[in-house]
mmCIF file of C-alpha atoms in Angstrom:
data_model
loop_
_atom_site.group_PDB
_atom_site.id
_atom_site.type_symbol
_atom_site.label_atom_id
_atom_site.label_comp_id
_atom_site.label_asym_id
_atom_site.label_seq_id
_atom_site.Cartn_x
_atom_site.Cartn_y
_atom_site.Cartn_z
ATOM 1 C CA UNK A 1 -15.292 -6.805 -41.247
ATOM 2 C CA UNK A 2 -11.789 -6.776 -39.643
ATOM 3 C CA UNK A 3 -11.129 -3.947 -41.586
ATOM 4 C CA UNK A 4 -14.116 -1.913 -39.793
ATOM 5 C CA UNK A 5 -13.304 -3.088 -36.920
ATOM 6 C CA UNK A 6 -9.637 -2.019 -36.998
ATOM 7 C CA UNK A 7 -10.996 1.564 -38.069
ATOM 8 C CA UNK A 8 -13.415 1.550 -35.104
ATOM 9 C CA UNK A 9 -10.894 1.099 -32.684
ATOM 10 C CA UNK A 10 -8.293 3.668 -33.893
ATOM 11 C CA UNK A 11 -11.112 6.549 -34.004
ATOM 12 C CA UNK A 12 -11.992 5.330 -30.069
ATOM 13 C CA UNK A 13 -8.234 5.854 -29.017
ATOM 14 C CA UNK A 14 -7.942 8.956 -30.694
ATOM 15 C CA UNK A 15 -11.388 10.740 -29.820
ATOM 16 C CA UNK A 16 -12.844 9.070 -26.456
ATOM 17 C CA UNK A 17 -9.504 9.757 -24.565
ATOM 18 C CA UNK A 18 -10.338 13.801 -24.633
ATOM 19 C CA UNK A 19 -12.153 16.054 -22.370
ATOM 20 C CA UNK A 20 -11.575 19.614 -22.235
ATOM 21 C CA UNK A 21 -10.739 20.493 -18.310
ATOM 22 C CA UNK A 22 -10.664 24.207 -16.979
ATOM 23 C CA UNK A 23 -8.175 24.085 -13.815
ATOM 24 C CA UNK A 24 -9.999 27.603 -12.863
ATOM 25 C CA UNK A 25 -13.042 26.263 -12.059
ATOM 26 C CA UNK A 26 -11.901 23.763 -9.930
ATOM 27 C CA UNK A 27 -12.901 24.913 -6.396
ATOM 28 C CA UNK A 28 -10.160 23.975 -4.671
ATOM 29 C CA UNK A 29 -8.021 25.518 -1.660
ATOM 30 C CA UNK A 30 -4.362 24.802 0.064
ATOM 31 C CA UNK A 31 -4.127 22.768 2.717
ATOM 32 C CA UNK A 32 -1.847 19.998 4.453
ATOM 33 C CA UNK A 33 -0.761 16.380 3.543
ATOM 34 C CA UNK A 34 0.530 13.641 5.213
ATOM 35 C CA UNK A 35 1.342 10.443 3.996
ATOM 36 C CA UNK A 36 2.937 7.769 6.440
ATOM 37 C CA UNK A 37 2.275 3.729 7.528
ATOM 38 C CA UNK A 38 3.469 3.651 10.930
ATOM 39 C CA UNK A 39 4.691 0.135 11.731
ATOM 40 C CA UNK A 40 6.520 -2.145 14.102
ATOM 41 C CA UNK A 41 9.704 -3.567 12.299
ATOM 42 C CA UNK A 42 11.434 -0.056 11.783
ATOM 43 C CA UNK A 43 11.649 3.531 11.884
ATOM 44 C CA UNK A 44 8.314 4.674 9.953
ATOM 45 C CA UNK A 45 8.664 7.874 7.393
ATOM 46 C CA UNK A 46 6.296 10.941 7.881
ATOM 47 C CA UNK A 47 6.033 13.437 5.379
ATOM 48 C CA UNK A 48 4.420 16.469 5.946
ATOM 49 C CA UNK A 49 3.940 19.534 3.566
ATOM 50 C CA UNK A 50 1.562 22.101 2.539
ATOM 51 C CA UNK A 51 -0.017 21.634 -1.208
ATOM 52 C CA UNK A 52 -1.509 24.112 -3.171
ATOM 53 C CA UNK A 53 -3.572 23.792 -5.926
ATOM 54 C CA UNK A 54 -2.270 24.377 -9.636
ATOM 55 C CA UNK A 55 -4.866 27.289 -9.573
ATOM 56 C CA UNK A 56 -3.714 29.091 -6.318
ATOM 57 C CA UNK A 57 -2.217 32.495 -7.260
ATOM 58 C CA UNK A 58 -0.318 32.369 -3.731
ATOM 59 C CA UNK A 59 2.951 29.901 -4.267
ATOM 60 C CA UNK A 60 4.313 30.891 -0.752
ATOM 61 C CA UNK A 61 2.025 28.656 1.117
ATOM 62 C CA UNK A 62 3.627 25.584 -0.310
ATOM 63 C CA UNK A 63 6.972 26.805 1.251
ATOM 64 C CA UNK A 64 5.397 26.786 5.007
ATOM 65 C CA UNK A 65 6.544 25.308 7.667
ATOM 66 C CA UNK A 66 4.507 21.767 9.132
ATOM 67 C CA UNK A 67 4.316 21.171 12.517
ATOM 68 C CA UNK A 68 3.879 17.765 13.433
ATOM 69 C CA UNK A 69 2.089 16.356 16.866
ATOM 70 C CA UNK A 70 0.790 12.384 17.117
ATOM 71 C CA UNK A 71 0.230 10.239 19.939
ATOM 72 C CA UNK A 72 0.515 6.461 20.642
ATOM 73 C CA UNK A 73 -2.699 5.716 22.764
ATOM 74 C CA UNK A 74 -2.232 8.471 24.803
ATOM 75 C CA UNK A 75 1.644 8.567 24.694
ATOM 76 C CA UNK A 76 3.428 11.168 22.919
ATOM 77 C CA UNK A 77 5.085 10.598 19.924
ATOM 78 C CA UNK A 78 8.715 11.786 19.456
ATOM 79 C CA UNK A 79 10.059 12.786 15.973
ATOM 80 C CA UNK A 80 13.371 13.084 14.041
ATOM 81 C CA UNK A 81 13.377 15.886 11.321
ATOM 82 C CA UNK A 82 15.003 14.041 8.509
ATOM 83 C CA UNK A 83 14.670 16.707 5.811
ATOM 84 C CA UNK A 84 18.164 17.158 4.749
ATOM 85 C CA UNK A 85 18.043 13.318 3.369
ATOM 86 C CA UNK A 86 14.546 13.484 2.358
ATOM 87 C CA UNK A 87 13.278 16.528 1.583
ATOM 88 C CA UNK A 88 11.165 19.020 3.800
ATOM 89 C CA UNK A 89 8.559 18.163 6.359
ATOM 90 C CA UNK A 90 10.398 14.542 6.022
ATOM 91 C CA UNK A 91 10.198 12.923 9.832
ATOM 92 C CA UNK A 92 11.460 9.904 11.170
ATOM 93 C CA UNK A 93 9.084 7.714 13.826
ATOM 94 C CA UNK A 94 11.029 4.708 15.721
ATOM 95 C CA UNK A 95 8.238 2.683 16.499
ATOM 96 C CA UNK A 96 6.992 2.021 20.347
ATOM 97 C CA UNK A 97 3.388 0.335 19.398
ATOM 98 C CA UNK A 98 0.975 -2.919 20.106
ATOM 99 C CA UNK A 99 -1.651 -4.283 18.581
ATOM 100 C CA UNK A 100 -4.843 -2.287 19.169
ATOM 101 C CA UNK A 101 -3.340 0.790 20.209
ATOM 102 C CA UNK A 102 -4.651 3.917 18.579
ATOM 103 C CA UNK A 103 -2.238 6.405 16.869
ATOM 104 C CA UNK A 104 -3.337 9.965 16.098
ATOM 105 C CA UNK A 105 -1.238 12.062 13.938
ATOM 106 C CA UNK A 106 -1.856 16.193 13.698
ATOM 107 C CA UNK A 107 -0.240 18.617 11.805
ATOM 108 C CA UNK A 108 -0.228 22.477 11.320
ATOM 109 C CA UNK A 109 1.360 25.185 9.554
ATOM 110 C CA UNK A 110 0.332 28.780 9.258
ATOM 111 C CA UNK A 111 -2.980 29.836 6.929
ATOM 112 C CA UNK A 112 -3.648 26.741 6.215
ATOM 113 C CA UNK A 113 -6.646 24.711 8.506
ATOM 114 C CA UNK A 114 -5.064 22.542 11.063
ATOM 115 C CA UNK A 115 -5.489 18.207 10.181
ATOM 116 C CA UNK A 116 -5.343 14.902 11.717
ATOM 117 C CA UNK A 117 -5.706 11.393 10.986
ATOM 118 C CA UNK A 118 -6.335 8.411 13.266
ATOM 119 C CA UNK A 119 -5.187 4.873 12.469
ATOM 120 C CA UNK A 120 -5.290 1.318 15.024
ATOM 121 C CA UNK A 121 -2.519 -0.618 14.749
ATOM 122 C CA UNK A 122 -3.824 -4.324 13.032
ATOM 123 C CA UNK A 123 -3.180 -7.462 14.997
ATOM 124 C CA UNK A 124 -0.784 -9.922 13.669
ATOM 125 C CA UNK A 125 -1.810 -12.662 11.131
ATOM 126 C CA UNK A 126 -3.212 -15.767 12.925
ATOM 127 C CA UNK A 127 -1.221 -17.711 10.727
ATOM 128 C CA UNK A 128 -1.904 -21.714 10.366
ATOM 129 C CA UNK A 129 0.249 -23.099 7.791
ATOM 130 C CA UNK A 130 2.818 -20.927 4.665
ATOM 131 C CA UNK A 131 4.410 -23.181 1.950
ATOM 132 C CA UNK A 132 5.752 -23.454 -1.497
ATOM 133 C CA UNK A 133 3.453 -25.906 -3.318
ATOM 134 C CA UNK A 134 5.433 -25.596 -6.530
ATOM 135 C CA UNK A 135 8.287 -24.131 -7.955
ATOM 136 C CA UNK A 136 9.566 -23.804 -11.987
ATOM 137 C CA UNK A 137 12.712 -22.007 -12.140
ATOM 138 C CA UNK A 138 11.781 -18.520 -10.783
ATOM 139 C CA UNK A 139 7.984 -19.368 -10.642
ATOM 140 C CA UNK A 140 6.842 -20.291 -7.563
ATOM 141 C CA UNK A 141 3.001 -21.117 -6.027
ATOM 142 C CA UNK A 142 2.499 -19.851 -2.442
ATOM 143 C CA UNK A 143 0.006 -20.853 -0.095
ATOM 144 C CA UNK A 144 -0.806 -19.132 3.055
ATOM 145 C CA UNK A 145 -3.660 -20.384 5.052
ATOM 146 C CA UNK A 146 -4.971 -17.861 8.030
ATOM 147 C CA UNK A 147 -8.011 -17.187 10.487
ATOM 148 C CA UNK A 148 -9.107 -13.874 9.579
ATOM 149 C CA UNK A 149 -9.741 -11.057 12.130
ATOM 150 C CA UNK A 150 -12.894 -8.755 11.365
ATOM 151 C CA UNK A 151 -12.041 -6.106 8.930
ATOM 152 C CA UNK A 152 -8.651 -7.708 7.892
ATOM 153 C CA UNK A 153 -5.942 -7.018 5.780
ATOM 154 C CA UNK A 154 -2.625 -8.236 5.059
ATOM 155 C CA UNK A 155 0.113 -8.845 2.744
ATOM 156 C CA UNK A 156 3.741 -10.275 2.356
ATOM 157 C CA UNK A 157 7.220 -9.105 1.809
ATOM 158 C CA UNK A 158 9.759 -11.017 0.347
ATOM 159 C CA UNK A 159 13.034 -9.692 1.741
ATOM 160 C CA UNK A 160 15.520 -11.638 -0.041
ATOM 161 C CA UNK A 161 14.144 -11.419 -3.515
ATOM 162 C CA UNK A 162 12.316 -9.185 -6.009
ATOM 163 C CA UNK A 163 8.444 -10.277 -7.076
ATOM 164 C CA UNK A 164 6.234 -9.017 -9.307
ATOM 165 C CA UNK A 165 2.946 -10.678 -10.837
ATOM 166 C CA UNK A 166 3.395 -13.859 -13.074
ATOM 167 C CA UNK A 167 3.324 -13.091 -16.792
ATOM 168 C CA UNK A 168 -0.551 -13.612 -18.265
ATOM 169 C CA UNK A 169 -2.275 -13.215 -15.107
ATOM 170 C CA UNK A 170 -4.038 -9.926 -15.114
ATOM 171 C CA UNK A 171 -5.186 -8.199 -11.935
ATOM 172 C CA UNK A 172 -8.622 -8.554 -12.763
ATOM 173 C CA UNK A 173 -8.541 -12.796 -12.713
ATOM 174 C CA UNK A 174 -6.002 -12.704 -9.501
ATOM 175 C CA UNK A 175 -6.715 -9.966 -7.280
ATOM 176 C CA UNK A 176 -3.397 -9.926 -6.330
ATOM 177 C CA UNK A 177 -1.602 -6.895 -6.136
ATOM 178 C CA UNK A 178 2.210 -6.360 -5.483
ATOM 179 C CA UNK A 179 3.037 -2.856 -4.917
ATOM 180 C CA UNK A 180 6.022 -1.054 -4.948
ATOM 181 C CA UNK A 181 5.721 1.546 -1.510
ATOM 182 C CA UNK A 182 8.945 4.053 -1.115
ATOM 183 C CA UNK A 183 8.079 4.216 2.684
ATOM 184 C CA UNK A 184 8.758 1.279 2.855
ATOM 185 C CA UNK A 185 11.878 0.534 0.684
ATOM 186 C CA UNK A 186 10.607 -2.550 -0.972
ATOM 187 C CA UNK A 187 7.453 -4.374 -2.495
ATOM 188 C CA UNK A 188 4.414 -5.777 -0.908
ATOM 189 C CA UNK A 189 2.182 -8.386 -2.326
ATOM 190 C CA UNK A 190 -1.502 -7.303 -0.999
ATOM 191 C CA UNK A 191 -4.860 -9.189 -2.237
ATOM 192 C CA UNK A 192 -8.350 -8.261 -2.612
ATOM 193 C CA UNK A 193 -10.308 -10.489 -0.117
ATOM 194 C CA UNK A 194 -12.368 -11.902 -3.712
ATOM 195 C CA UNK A 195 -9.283 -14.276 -4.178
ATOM 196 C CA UNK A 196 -8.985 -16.374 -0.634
ATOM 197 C CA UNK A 197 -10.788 -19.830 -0.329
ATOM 198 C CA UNK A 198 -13.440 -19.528 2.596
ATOM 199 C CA UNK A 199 -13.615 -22.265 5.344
ATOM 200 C CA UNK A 200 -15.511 -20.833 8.616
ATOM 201 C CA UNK A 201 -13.128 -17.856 9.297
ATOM 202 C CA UNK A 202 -10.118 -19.851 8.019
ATOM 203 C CA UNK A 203 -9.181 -18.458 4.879
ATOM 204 C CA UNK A 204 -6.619 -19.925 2.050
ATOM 205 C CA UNK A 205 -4.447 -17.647 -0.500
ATOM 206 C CA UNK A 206 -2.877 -19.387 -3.580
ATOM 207 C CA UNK A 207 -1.190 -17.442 -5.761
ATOM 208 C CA UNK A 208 1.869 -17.687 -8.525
ATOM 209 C CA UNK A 209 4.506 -14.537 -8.545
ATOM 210 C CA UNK A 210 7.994 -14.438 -10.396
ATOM 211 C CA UNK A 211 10.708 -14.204 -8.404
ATOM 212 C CA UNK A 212 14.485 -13.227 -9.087
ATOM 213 C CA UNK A 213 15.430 -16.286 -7.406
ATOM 214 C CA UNK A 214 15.565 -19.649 -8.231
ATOM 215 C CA UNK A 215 15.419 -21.538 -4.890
ATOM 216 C CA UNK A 216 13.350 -23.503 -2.272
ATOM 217 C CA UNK A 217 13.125 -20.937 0.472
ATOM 218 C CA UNK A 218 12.603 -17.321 1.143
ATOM 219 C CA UNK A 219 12.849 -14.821 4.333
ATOM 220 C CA UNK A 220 9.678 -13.142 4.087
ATOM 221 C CA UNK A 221 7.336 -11.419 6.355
ATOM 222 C CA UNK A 222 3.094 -11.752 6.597
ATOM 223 C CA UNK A 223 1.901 -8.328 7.202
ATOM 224 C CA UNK A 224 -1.397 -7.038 8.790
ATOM 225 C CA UNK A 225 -2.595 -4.073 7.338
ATOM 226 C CA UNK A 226 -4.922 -1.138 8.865
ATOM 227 C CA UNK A 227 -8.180 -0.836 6.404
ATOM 228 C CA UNK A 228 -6.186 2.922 5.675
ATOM 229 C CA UNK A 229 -2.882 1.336 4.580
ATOM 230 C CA UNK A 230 -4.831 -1.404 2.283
ATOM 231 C CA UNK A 231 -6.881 1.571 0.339
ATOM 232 C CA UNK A 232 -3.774 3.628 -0.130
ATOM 233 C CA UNK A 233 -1.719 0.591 -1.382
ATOM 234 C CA UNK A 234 -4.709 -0.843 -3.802
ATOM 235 C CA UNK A 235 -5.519 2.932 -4.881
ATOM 236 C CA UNK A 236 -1.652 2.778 -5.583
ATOM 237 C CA UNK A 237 -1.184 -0.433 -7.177
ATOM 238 C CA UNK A 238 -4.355 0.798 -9.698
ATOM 239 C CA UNK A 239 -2.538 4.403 -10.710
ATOM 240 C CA UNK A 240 0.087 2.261 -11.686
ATOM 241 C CA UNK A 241 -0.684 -0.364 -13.463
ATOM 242 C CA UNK A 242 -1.422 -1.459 -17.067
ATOM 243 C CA UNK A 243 -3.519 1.291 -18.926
ATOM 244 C CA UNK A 244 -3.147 3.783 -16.069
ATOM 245 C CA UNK A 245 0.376 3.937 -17.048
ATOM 246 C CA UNK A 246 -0.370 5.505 -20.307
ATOM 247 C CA UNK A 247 -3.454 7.307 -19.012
ATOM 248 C CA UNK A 248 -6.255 5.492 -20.452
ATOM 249 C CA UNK A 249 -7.638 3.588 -17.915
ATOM 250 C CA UNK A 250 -10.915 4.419 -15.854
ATOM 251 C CA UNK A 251 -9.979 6.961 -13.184
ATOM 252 C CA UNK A 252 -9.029 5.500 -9.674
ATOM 253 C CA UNK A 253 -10.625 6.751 -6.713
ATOM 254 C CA UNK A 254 -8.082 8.414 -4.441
ATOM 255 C CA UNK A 255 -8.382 7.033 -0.729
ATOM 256 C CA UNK A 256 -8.063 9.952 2.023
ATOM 257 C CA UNK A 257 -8.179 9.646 5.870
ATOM 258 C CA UNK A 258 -6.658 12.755 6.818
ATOM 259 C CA UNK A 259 -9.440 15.282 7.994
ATOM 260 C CA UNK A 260 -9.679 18.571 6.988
ATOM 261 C CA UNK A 261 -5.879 18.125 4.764
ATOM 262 C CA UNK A 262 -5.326 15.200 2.124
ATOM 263 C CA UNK A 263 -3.248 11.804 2.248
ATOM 264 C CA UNK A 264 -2.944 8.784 4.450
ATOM 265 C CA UNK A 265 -2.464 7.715 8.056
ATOM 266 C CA UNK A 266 -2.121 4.103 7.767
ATOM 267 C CA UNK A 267 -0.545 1.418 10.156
ATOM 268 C CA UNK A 268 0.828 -2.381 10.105
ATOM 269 C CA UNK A 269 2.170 -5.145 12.133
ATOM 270 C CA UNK A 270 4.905 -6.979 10.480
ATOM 271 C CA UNK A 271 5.675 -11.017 11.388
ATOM 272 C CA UNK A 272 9.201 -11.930 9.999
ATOM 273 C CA UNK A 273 9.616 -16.019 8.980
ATOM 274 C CA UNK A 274 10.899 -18.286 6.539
ATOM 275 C CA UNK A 275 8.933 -19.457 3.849
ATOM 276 C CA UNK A 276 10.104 -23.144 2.334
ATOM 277 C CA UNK A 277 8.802 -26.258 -0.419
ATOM 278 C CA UNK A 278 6.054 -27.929 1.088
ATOM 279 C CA UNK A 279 7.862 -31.173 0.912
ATOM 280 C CA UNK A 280 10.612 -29.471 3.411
ATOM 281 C CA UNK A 281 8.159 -28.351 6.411
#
């Protein structure tokens, strides 16, 4: 029987994995992306470029010029071009935003359609209580305890130490998701609102990550996330993870806000504190 079985699941891996594709009848065109999470701790990244599809017979109009326009609610946004250290349409945002301010991001470039993108900056965790209930060596079990606003998101990055997710505990049993983000130079831990304890509109997290530390407290920060920066950090966190990094997992969906173009527009509120044992509050 384990025999059969054994045979069953080698012909699945080698014969379910396969679909023929033809690129040329993808109906596809070029057009812009942007890809940024604008936020309040430091200068925010903005890149900006043409794509063109693999298809496209005209190479050139990945080559063209983007020019950027945004707004803070109502304010004009000003821009560094940063392309010599980051490649082009690389720009650099220092951040002048609130809470509930609107920020609108546009972007052109020549025979491609014009885009935009509109995120509102979150407001900042309602925090009650953040502890340490238990540490083992590197191991450590966090508890955060917040009121939730409607339609929120958050996360939290350790500044001080590397995380990832403990060892047996498999996104679909913890919902909790630590991504690795380049725009922002270092890992978030972000949850799927399944995992939280429900009192009222208090909610509780408790989760168990590996750090590279072995100590009893950390500088971190509790993050509010727009609904756009959430969906672009889950829809990264599931490209990259266990059977997606071999290709064999189901296909992710690929979150968009920018109209008329592709890629995100997201924005966050960062809270910086220190995190310590329970026993130490």
């Amino acid at each position: 029987m384990m025999k059969h079985i054994y045979i069953l699941t080698v012909l699945l891996l080698c014969c379910a994995c396969e679909a023929p594709l033809d690129l040329n009848r993808i109906d596809s065109s070029p057009c812009i992306m942007a890809n940024t999470l604008i936020g309040n701790a430091e200068p925010s990244r903005i890149y900006v470029k043409t794509a063109v599809p693999m298809n496209s017979g005209d190479k050139s109009l990945g080559e063209k010029r983007v020019y950027l326009h945004g707004e803070v609610a109502g304010r004009k946004m000003e821009f560094k071009d940063i392309s010599m250290n980051f490649g082009q349409g690389a720009y650099e945002y220092t951040p002048e935003i609130s809470p509930g301010e609107k920020i609108r991001i546009e972007a052109s470039a020549a025979g491609v359609p014009e885009v935009y993108a509109e995120t509102t900056v979150p407001q900042p965790m309602d925090l009650k209580s953040a502890c340490i209930l238990e540490r083992k060596k590197s191991f450590i079990t966090l508890e955060i305890t917040y009121e939730e606003e409607e339609d929120g998101y958050y996360g939290i990055i350790f500044h001080d130490t590397d995380i990832s997710e403990a060892p047996g505990i498999q996104m679909s049993e913890s919902y909790d998701m630590v991504v690795s983000y380049s725009s922002l130079d270092r890992e978030i831990l972000i949850w799927d609102k399944h995992k939280v304890e429900k009192d009222g509109r208090k909610r509780t997290l408790t989760t168990y990550l590996d750090t590279d530390h072995d100590k009893d407290s950390y500088d971190i920060s509790l993050v509010s996330l727009s609904p756009e920066a959430f969906n672009y950090l889950r829809g990264c966190y599931m490209k990259t993870t266990g059977l997606a990094s071999i290709g064999m997992s189901t296909p992710a969906f690929t979150y968009s806000n920018v109209i008329g173009g592709i890629g995100t527009v997201g924005s966050y509120w960062e809270t910086r504190m220190t995190i310590k044992m329970k026993d130490q509050e």
